[in-house]
Coordinates of C-alpha atoms (C1' of nucleotides) in Angstrom, one line a residue:
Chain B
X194 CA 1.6 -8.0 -15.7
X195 CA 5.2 -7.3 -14.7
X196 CA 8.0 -7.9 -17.2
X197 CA 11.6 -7.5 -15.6
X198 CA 14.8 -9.0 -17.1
X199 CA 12.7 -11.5 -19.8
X200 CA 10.5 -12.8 -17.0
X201 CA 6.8 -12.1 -17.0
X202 CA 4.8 -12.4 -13.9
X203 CA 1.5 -12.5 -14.4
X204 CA -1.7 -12.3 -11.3
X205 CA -5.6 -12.0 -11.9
X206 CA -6.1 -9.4 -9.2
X207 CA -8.6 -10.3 -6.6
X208 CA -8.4 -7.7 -3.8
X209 CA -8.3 -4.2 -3.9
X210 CA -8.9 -0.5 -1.3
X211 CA -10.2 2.5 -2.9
X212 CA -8.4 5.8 -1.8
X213 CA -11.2 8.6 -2.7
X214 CA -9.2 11.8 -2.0
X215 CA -7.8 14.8 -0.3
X216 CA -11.0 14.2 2.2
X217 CA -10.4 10.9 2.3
X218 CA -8.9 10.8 6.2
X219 CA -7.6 7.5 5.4
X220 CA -5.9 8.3 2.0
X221 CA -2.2 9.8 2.1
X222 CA -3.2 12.6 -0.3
X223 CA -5.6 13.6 2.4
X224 CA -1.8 15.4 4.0
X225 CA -1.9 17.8 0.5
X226 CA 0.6 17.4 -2.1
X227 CA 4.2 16.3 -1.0
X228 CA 6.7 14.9 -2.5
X229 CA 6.2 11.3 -1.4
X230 CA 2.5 11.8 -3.2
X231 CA 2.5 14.0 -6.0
X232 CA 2.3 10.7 -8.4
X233 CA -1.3 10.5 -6.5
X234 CA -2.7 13.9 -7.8
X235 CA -1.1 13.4 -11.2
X236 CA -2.8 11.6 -13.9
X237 CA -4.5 8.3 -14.2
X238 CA -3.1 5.2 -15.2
X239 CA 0.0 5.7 -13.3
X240 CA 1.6 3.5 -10.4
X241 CA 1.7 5.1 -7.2
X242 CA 4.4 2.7 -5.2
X243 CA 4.9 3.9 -1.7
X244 CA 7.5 2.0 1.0
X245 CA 6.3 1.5 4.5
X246 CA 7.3 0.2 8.2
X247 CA 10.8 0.1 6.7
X248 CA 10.6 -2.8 4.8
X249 CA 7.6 -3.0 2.2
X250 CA 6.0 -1.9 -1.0
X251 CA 2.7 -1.3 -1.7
X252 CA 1.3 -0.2 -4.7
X253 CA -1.8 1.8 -6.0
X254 CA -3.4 2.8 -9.4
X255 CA -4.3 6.4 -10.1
X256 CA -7.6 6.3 -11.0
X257 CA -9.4 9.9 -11.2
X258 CA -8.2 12.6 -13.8
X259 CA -5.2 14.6 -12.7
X260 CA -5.6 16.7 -9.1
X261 CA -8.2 14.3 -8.0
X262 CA -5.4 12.5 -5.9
X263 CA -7.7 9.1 -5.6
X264 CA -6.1 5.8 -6.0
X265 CA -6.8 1.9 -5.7
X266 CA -4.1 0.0 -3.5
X267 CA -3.7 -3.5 -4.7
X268 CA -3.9 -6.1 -1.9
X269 CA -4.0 -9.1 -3.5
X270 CA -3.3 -11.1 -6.7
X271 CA -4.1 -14.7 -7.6
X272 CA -0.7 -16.6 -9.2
X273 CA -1.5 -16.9 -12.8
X274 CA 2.3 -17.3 -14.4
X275 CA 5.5 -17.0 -12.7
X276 CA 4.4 -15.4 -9.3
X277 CA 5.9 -17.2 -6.2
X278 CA 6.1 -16.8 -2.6
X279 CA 2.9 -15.5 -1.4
X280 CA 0.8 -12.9 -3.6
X281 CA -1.8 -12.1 -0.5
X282 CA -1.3 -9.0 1.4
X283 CA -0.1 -5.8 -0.1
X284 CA 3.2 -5.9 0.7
X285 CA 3.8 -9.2 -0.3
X286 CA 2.4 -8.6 -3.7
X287 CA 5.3 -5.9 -4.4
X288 CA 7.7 -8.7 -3.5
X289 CA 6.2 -11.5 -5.8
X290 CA 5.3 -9.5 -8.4
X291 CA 9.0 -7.4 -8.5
X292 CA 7.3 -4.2 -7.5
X293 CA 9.4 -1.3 -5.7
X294 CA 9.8 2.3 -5.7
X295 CA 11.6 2.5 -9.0
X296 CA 8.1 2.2 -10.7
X297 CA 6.6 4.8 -8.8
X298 CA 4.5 7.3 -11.0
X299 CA 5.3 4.3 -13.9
X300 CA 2.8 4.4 -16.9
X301 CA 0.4 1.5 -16.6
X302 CA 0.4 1.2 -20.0
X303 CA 3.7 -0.4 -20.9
X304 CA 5.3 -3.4 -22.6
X305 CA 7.1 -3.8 -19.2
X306 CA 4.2 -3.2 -16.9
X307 CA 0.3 -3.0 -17.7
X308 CA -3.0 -4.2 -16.0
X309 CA -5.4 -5.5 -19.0
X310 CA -9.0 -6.7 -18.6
X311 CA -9.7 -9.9 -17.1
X312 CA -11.2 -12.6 -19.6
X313 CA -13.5 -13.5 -16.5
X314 CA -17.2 -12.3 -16.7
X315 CA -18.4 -10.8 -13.9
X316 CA -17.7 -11.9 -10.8
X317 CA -19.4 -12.0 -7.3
X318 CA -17.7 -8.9 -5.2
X319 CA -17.9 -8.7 -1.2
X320 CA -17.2 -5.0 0.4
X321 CA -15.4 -4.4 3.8
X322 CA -13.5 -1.8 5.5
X323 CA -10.8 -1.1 5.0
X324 CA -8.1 -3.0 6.7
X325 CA -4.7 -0.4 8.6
X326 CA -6.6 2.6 8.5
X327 CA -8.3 2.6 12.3
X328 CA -6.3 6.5 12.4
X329 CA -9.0 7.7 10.1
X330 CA -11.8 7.5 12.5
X331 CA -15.2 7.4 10.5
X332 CA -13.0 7.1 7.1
X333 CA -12.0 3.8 8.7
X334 CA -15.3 2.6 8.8
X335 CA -16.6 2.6 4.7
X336 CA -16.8 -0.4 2.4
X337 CA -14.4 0.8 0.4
X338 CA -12.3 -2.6 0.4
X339 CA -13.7 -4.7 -2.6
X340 CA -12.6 -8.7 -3.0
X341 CA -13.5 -11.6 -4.7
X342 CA -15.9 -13.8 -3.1
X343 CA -14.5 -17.4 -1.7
X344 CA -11.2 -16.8 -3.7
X345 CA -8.5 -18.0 -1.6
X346 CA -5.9 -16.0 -2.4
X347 CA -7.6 -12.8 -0.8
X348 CA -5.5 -11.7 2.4
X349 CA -6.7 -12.5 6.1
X350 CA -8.7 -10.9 8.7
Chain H
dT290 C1' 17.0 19.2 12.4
dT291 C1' 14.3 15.9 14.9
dG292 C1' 11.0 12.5 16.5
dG293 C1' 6.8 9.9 16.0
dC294 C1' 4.6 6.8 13.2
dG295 C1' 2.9 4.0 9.3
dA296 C1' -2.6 1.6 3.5
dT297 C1' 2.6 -4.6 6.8
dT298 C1' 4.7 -8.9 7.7
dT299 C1' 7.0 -12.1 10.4
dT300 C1' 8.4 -14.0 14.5
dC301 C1' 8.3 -15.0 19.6
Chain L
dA137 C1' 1.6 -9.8 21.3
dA138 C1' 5.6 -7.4 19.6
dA139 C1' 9.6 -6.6 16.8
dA140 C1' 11.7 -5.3 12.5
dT141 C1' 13.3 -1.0 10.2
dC142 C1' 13.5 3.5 7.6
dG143 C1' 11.5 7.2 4.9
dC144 C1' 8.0 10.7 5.3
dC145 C1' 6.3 14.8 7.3
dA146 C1' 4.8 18.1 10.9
dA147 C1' 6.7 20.7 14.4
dA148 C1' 10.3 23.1 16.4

DNA sequence: TTGGCGATTTTC
DNA sequence: AAAATCGCCAAA
């Protein structure tokens, strides 16, 4: 959920990367600690918003305990309330959902912006590879991208 | 200080 | 298939 000037856009997320760490060829903390991903090896539960190619916005979760530097890039949400213009494809879930750089290293739990449990039950979960990453040579080739079965809102390729 | 390139998207 | 477009970062 992303709250910004009384709107609230709301997406079930239904495609997601893991980003293990520092070892992880294909992960940006795998360069060390910089200033573009400090947020990375800081603690969980913080947004890790990076801008790419010029022109988009792609965000991650920081998911392992502080120094770990492993994060979850979010790739895909279905529209649940107020979310329009295309929500597949990481950069184009920034755009729908109002994401930028501004919330980079933002607490994931806020009033303003939070991810909460889905009231789903389980759900069938198919595992790729990751999809941008072919620079990482063997990195490039582990399941490590995780999506919804059948949901259509899941990006291409 | 500089140049190559990117966890993408859109257009030709 | 290739452009768009700019910040990051390694190298000089």
């Amino acid at each position: 959920m992303r709250s910004l000037g009384g709107v609230e856009r709301v997406g079930r997320i239904v495609e997601v990367e893991a980003y293990l760490g520092p070892h992880d060829l294909a992960s940006h903390s795998s360069r060390g600690l910089t200033e573009r991903t400090k947020v990375m090896f800081g603690p969980p539960g913080h947004a890790y918003v990076y801008f790419v190619y010029g022109m988009h916005n792609c965000m991650n979760v920081v998911t392992q305990k502080e120094g770990h530097a492993s994060a979850v890039l979010l790739r895909a949400v279905e529209p649940v309330k107020n979310v329009e213009g295309g929500s597949h494809g990481p950069g184009r879930l920034c755009r729908a959902m109002c994401i930028d750089r501004r919330l980079n290293g933002h607490d994931l739990v806020s009033d303003d912006f939070f991810i909460a449990e889905s009231p789903d039950g389980p759900v069938p979960i198919v595992r790729r590879p990751r999809i941008g990453v072919e620079y990482a040579g063997r990195w490039a080739k582990r399941l490590l991208r995780f999506y919804i079965k059948e949901n259509p809102y899941v990006s291409k390729k």
